[in-house]
PDB file of C-alpha atoms and ligand atoms in Angstrom:
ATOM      1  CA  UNK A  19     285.436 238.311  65.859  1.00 86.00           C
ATOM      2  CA  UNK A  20     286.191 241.700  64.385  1.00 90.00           C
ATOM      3  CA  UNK A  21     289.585 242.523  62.838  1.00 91.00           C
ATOM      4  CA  UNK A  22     290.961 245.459  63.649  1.00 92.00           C
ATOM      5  CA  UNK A  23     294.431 246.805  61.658  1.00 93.00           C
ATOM      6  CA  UNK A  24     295.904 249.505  63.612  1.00 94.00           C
ATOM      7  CA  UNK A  25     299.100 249.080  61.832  1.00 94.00           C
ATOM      8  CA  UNK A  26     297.694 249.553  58.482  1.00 94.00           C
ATOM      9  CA  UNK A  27     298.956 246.348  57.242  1.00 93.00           C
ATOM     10  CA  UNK A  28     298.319 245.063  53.779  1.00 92.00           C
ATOM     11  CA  UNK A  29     294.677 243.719  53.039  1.00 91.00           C
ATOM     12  CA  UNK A  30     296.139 239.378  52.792  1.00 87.00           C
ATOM     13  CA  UNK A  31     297.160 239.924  56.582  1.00 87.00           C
ATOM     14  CA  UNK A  32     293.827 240.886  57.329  1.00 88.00           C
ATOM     15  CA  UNK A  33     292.177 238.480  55.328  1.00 86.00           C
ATOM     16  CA  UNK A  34     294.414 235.483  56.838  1.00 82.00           C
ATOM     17  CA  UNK A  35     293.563 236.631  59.943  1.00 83.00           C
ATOM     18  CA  UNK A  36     289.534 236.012  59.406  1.00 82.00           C
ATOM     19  CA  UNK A  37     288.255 232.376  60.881  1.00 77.00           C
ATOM     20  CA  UNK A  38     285.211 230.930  59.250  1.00 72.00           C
ATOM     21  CA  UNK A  39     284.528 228.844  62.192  1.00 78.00           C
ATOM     22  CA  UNK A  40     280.788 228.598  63.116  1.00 84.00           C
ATOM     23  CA  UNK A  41     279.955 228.543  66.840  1.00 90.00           C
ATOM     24  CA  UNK A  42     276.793 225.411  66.577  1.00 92.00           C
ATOM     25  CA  UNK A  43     274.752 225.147  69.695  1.00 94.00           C
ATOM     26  CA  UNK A  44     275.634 221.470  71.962  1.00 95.00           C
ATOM     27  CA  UNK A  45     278.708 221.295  69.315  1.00 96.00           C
ATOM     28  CA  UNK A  46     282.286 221.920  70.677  1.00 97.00           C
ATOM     29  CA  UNK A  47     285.723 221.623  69.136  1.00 96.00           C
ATOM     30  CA  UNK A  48     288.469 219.701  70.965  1.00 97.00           C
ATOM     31  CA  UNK A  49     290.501 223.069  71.072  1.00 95.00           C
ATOM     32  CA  UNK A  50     287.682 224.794  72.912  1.00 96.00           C
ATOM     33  CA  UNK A  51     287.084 221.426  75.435  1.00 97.00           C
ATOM     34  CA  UNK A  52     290.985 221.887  76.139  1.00 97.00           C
ATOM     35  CA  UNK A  53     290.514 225.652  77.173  1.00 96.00           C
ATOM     36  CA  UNK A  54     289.191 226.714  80.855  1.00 97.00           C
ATOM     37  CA  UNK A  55     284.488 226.536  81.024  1.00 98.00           C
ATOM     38  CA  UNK A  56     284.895 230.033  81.345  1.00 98.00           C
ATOM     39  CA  UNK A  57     287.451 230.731  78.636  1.00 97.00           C
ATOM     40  CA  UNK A  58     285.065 228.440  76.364  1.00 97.00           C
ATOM     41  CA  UNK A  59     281.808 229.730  77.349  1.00 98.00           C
ATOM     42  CA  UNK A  60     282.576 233.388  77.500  1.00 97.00           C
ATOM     43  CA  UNK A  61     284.628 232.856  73.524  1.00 95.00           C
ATOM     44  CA  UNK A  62     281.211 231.489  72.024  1.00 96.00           C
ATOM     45  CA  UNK A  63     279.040 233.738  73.792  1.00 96.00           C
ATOM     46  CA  UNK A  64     280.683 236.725  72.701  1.00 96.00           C
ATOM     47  CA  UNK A  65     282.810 235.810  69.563  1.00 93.00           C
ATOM     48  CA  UNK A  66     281.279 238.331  67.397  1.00 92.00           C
ATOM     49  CA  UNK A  67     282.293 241.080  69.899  1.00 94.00           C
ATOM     50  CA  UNK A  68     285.700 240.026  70.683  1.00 92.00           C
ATOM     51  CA  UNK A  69     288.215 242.407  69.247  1.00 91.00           C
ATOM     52  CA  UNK A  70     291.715 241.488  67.761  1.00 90.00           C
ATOM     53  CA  UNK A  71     294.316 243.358  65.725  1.00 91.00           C
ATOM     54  CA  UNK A  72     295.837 241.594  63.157  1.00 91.00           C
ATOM     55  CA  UNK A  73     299.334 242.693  64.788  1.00 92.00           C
ATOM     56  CA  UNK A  74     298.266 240.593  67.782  1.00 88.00           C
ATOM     57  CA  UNK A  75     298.226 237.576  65.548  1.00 89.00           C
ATOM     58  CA  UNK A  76     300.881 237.136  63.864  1.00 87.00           C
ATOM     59  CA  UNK A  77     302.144 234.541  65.342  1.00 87.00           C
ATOM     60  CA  UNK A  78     298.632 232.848  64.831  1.00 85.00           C
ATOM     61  CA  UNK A  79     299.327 233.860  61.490  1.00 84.00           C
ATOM     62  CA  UNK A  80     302.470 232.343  61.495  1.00 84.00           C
ATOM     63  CA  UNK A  81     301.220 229.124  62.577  1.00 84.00           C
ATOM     64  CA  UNK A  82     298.400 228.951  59.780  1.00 83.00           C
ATOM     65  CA  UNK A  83     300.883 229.592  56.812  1.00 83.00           C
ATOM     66  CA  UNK A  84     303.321 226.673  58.261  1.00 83.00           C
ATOM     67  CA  UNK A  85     299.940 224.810  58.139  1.00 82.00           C
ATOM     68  CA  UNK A  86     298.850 226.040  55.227  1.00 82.00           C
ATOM     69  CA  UNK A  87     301.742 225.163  53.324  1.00 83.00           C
ATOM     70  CA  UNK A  88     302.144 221.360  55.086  1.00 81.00           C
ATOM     71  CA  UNK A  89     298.616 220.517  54.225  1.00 79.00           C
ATOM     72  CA  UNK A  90     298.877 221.497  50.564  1.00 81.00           C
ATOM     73  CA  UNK A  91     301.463 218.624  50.058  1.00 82.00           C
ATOM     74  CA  UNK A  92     300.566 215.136  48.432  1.00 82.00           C
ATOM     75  CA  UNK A  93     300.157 212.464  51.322  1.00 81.00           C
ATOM     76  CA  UNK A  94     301.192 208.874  50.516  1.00 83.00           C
ATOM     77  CA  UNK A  95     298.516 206.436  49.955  1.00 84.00           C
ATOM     78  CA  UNK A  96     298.572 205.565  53.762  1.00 89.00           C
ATOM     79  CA  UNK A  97     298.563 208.843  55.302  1.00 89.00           C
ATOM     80  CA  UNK A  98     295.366 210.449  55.553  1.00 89.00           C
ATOM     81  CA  UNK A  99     295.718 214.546  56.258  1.00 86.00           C
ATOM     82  CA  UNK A 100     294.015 217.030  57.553  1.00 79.00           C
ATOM     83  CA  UNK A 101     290.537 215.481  58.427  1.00 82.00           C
ATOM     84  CA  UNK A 102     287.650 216.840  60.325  1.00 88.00           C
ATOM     85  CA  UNK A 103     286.206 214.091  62.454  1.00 93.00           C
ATOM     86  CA  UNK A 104     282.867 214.022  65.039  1.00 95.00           C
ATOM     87  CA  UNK A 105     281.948 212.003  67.489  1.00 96.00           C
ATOM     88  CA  UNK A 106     279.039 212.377  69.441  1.00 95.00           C
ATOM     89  CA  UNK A 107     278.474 212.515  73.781  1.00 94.00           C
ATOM     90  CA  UNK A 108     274.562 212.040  74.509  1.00 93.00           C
ATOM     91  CA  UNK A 109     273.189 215.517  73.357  1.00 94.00           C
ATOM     92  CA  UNK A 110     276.843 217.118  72.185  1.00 97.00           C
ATOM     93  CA  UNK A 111     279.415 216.926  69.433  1.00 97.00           C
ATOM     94  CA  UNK A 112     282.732 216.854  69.816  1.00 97.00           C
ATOM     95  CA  UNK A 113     284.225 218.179  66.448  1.00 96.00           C
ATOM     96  CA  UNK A 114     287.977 218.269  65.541  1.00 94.00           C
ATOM     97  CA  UNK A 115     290.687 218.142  62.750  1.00 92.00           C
ATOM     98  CA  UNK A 116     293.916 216.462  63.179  1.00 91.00           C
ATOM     99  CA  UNK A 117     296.602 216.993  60.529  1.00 91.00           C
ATOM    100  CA  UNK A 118     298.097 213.743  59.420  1.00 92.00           C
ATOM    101  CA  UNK A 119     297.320 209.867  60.241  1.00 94.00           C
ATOM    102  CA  UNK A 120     299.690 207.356  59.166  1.00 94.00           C
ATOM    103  CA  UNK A 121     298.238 204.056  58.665  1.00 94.00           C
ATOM    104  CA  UNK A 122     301.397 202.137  58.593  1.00 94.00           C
ATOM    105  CA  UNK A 123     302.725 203.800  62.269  1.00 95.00           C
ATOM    106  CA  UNK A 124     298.908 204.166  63.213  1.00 96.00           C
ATOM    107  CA  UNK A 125     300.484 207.525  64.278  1.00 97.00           C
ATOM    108  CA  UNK A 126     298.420 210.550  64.360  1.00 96.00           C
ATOM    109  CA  UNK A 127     300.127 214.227  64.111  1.00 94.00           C
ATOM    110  CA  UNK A 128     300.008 217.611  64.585  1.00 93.00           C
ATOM    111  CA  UNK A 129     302.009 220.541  63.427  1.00 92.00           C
ATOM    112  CA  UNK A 130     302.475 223.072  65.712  1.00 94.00           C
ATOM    113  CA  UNK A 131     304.399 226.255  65.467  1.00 93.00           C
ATOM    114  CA  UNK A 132     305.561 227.396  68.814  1.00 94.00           C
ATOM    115  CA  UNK A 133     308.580 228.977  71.171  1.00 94.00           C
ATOM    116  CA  UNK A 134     311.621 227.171  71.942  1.00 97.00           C
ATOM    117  CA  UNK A 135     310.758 227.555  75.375  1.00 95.00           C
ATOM    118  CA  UNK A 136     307.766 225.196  75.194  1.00 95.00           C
ATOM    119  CA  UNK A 137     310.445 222.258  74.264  1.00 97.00           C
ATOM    120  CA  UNK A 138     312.979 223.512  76.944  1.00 96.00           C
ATOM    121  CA  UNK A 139     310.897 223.413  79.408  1.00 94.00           C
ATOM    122  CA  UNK A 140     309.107 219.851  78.376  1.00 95.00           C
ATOM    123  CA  UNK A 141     305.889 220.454  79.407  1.00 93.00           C
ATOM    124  CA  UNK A 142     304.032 218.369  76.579  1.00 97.00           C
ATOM    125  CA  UNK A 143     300.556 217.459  78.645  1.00 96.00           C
ATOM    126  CA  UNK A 144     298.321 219.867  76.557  1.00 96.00           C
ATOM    127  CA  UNK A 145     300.209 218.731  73.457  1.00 97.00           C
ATOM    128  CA  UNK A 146     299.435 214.944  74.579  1.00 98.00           C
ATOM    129  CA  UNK A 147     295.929 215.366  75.507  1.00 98.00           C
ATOM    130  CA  UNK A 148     294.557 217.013  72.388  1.00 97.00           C
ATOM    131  CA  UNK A 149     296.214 214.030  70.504  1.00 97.00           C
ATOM    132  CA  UNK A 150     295.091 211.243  72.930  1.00 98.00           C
ATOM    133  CA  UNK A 151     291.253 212.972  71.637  1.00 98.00           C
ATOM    134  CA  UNK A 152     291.753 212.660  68.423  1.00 97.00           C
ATOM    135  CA  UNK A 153     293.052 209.401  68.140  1.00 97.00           C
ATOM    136  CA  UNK A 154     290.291 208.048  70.266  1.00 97.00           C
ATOM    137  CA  UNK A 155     288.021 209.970  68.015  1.00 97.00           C
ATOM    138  CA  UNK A 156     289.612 207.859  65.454  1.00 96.00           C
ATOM    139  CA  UNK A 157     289.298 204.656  67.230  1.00 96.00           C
ATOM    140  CA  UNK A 158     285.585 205.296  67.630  1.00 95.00           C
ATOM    141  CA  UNK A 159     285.186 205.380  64.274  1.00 93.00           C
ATOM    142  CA  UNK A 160     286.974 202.180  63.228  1.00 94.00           C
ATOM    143  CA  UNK A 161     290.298 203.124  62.747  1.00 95.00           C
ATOM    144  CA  UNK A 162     293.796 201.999  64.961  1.00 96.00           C
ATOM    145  CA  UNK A 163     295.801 204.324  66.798  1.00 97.00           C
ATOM    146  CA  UNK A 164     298.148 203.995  69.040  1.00 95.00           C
ATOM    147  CA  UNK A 165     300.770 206.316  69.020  1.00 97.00           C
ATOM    148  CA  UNK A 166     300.871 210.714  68.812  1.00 97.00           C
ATOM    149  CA  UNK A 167     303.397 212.398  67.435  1.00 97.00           C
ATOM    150  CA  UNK A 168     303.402 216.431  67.634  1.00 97.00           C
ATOM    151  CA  UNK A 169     306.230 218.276  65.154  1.00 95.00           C
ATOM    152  CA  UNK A 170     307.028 221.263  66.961  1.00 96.00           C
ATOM    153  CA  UNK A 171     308.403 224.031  64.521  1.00 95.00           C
ATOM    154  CA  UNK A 172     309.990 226.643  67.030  1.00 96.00           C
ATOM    155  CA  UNK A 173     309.661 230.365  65.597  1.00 93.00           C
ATOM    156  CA  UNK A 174     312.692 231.917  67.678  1.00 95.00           C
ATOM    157  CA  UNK A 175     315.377 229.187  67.836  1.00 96.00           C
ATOM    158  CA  UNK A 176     318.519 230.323  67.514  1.00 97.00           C
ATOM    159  CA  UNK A 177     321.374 228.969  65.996  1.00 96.00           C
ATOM    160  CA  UNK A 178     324.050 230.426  68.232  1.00 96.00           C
ATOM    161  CA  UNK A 179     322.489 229.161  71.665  1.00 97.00           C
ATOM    162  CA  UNK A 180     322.133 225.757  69.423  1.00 97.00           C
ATOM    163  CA  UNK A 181     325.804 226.091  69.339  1.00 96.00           C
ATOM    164  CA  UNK A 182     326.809 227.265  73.197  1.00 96.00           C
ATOM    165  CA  UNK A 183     323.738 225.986  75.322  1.00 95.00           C
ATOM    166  CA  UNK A 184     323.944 222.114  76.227  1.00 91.00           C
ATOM    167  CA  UNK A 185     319.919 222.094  77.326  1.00 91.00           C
ATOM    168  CA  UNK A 186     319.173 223.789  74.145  1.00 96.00           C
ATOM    169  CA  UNK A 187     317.408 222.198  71.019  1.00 97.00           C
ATOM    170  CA  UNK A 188     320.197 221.313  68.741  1.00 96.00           C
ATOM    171  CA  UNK A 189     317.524 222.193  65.702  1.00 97.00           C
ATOM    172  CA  UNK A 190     314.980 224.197  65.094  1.00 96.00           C
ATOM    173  CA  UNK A 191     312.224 221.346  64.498  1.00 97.00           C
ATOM    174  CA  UNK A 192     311.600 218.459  67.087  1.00 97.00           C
ATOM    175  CA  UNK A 193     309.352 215.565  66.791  1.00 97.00           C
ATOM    176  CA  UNK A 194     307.335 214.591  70.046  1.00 97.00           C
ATOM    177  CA  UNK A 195     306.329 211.620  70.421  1.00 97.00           C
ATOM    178  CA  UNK A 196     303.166 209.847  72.869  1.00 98.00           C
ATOM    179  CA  UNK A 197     302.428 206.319  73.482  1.00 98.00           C
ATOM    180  CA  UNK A 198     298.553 205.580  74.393  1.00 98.00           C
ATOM    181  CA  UNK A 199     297.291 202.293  75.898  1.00 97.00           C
ATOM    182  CA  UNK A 200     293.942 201.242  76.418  1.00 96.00           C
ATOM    183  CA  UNK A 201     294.235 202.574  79.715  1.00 98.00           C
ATOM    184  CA  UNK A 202     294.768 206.279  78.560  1.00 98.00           C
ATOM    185  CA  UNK A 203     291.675 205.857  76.186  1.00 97.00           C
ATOM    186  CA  UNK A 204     289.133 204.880  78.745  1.00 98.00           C
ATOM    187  CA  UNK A 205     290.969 207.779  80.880  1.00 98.00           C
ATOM    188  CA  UNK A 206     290.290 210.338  77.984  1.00 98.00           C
ATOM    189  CA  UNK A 207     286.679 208.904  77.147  1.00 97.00           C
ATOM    190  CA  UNK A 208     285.955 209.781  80.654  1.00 97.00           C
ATOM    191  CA  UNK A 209     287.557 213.026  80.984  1.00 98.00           C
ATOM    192  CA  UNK A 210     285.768 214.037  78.151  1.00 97.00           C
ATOM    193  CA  UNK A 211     282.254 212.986  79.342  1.00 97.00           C
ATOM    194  CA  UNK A 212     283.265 214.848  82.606  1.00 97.00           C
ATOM    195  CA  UNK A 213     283.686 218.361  80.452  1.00 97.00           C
ATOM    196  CA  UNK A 214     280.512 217.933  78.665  1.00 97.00           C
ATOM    197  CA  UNK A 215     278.788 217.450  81.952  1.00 97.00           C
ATOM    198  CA  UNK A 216     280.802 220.675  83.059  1.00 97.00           C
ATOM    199  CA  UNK A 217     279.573 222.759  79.845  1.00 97.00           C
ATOM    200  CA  UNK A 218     275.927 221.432  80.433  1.00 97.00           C
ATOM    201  CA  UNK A 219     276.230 223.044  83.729  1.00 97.00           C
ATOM    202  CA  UNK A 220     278.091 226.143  82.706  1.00 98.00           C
ATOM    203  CA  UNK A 221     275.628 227.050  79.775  1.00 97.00           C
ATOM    204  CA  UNK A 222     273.281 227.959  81.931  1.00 97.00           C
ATOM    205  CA  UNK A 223     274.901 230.247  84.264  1.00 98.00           C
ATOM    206  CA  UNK A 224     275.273 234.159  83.417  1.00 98.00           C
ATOM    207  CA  UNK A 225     279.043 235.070  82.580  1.00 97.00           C
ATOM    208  CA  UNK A 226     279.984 236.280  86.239  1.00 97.00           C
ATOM    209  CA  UNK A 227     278.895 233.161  87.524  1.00 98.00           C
ATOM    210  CA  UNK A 228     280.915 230.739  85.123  1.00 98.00           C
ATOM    211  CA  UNK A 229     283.471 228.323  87.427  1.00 97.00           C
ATOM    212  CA  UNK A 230     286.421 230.830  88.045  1.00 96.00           C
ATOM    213  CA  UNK A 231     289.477 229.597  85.733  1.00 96.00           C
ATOM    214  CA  UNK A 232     292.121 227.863  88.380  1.00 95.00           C
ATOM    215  CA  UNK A 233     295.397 229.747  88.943  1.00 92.00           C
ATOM    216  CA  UNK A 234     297.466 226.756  86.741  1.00 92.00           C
ATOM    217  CA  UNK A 235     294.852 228.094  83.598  1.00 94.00           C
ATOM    218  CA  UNK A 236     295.365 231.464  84.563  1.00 94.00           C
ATOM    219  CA  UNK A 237     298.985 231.145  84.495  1.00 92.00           C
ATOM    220  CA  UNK A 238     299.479 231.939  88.139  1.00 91.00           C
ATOM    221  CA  UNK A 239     302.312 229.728  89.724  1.00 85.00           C
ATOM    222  CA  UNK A 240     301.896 231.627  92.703  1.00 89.00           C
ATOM    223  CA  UNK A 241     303.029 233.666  95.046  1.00 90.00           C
ATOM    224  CA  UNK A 242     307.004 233.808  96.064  1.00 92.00           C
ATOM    225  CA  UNK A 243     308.673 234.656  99.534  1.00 94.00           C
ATOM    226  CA  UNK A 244     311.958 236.337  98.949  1.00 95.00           C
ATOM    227  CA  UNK A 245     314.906 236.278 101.668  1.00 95.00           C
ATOM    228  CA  UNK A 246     316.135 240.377 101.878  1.00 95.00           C
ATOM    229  CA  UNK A 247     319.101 242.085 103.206  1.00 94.00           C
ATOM    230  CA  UNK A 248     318.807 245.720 104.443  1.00 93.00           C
ATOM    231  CA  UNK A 249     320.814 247.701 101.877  1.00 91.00           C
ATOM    232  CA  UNK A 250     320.952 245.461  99.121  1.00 92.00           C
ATOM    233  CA  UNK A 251     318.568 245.329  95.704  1.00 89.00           C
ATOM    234  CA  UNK A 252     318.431 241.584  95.130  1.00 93.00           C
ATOM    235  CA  UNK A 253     316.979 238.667  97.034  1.00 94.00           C
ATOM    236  CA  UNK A 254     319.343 236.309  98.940  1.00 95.00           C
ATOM    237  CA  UNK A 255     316.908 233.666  97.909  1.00 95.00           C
ATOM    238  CA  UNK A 256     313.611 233.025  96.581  1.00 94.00           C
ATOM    239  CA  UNK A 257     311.353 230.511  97.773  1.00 94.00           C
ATOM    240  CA  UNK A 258     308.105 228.929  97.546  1.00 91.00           C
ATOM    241  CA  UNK A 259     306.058 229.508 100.653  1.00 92.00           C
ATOM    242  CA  UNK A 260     306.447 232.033 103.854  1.00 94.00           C
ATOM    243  CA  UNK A 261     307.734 228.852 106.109  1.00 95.00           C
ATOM    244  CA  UNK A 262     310.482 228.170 104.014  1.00 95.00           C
ATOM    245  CA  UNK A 263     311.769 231.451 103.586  1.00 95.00           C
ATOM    246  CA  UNK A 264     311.531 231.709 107.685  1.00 95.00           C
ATOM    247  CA  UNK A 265     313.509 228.507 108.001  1.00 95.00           C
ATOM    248  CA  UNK A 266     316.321 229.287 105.082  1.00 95.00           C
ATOM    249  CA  UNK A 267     316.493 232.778 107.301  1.00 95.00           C
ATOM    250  CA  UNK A 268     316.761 231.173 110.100  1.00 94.00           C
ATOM    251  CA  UNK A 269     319.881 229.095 108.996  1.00 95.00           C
ATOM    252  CA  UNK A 270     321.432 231.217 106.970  1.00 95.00           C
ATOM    253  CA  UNK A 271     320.978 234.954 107.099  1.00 92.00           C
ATOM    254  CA  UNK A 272     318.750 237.643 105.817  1.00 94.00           C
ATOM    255  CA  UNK A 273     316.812 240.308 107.144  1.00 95.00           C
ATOM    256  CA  UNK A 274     313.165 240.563 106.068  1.00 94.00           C
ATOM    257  CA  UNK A 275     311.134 238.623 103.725  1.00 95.00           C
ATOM    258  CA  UNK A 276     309.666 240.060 100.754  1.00 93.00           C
ATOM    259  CA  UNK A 277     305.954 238.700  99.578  1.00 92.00           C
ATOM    260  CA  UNK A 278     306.405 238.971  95.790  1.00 90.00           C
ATOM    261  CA  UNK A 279     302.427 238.631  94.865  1.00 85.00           C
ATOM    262  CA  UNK A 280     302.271 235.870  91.521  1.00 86.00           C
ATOM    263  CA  UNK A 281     300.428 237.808  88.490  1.00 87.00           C
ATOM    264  CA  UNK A 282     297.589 236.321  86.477  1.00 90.00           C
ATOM    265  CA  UNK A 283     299.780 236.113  83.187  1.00 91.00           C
ATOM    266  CA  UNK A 284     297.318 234.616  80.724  1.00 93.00           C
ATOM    267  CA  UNK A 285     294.188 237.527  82.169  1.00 93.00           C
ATOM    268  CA  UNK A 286     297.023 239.946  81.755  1.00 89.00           C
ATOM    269  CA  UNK A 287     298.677 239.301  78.279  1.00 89.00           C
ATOM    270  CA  UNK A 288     296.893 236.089  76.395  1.00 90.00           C
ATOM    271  CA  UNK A 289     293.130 235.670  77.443  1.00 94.00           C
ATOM    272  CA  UNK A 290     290.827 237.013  74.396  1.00 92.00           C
ATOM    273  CA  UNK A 291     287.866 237.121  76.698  1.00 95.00           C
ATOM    274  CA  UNK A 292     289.215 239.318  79.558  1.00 94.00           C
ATOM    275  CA  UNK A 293     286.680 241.920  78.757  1.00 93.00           C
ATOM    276  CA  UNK A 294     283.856 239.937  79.279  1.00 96.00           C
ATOM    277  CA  UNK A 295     284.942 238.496  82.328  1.00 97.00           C
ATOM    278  CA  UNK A 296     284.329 239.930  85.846  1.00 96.00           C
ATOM    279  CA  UNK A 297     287.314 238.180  87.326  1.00 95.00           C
ATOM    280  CA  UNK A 298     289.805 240.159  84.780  1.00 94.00           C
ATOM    281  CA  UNK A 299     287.757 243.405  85.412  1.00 93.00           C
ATOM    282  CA  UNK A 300     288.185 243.526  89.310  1.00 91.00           C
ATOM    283  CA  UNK A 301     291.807 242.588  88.926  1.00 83.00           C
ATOM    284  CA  UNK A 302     292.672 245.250  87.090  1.00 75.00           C
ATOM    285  CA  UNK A 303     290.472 247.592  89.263  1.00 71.00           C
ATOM    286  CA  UNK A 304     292.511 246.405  92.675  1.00 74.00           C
ATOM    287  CA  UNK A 305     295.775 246.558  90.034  1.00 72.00           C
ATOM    288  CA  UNK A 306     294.827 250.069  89.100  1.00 68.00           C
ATOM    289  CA  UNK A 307     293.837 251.226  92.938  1.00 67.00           C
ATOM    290  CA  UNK A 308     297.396 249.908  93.972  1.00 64.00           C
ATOM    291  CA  UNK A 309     299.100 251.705  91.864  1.00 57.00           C
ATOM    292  CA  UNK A 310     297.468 255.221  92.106  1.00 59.00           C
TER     293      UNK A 310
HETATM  294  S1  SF4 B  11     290.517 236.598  82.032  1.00 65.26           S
HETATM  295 FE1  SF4 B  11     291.516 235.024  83.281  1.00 65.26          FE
HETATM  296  S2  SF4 B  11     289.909 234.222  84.626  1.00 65.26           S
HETATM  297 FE2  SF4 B  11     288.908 235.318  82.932  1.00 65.26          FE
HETATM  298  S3  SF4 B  11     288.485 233.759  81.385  1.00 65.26           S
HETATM  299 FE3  SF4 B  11     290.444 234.686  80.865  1.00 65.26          FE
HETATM  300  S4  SF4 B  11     291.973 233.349  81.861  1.00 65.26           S
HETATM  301 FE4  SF4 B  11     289.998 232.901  82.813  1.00 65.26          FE
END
């Protein structure tokens, strides 16, 4: 990836910023298995192209010094941290790196630095998943796990809405915590032959022709119906589909309905790849056409 430092920022953020992670051929990291095919694909293919400023990553950067400074602790004699484990699936590696495993608990845990919103909302799946890998990754090579356990460090908590907000976290750190069965492992062990079969597949195809990344990984809920009145700004309601906005007209009032088109948020504003992908590029072309 190249570094770029528009801001002029001193030399350590740029330096922090730098991965050392080598792309091997038929070997993929559970991070990358957990992104879209075409996110994946598209990232190894062109990671020495991709372009970043270290402004853009501060949060990343963030994120690595909270690591940074967790991992550099003494463990206890039955906590093993920050391990790189890999397990192998017919021609492919699976590589990853958990950051602690209790032996007593057989808990293993990640740190993760992230917004309050992710823990207001509750929306733990990803969270869950990448755990659920690792601690089968463990299990396949001899070691018990049964429980996950993610400690979320939120960056913008705030004290005051602590104070006021009854849904709000009452501290800036939460521990999340995941059960797994036997059930979930053979679930997972599946799942995860079913994305190396998908990668097989997908390394062969040129980038335009990856599997398109589905509206839930492009961040698109969708597209919204809103219930207007002639003469006034805001919507009288907002719904989920054309037939219920008709109906909620219908019984209560309004006079036209507004199609509020649902944006591609993670093309837009998060995907590292969008210039190598054709999808992003025609978006922004029809974006770009609509507005001139
Ligand atoms: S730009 Fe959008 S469609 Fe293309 S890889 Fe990124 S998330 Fe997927």
């Amino acid at each position: 990836m190249k570094i770029t430092n528009k801001m002029k920022l001193p030399r350590a953020f740029v330096e922090m910023a730098r991965s050392d992670y080598e792309y091997k051929p038929r070997r993929y990291s559970v991070t990358s298995l957990l992104k879209s095919t075409r996110e994946a694909i598209l990232e190894r293919r062109h990671h020495k192209e991709i372009e970043q400023d270290v402004s853009d990553m501060i949060w990343l950067l963030f994120g690595r010094a909270a690591h940074s400074i967790l991992e550099n602790q003494s463990e206890g004699d039955y906590e093993i941290k920050e391990a790189g484990l890999q397990v192998q699936f017919g021609d492919y590696t699976l590589s990853g790196r958990f950051d602690l495993y209790d032996d007593k608990s057989k808990t293993i845990s990640d740190y993760k630095v992230c917004s309050v919103w992710k823990v207001i909302y509750g929306n733990f799946d990803d969270w869950r998943r990448q755990l659920l890998i690792y601690a089968y990754m463990m299990k396949t090579i001899g070691f018990e796990v049964n429980k996950g356990e993610v400690v979320a460090i939120m960056r913008d908590h705030s004290k005051r809405d602590a104070k006021y907000k009854n849904d709000y976290p009452k501290l800036p750190v939460k521990r999340i915590k995941f059960k797994f069965s036997k059930k979930d492992f053979l679930e997972i062990e599946k799942w995860l032959e079913m994305r190396f079969e998908e990668i097989e597949v997908a390394e062969q195809l040129d980038d335009d022709d990856l599997p398109l990344c589905t509206p839930e990984e492009r961040f698109n809920s969708g597209d919204t119906f809103a219930v207007m009145r002639k003469g006034r700004k805001t919507a009288l309601r907002v719904l989920g589909s054309m037939d219920e906005a008709r109906e909620w007209m219908k019984a209560n009032s309004g006079d036209y309905i507004d199609v509020r088109p649902s944006e591609d948020k993670k093309c837009v504003d998060y995907c590292r790849v969008c210039e190598f992908c054709n999808y992003y590029k025609e978006q922004i072309k029809l974006l770009n056409k609509e507005v001139s």
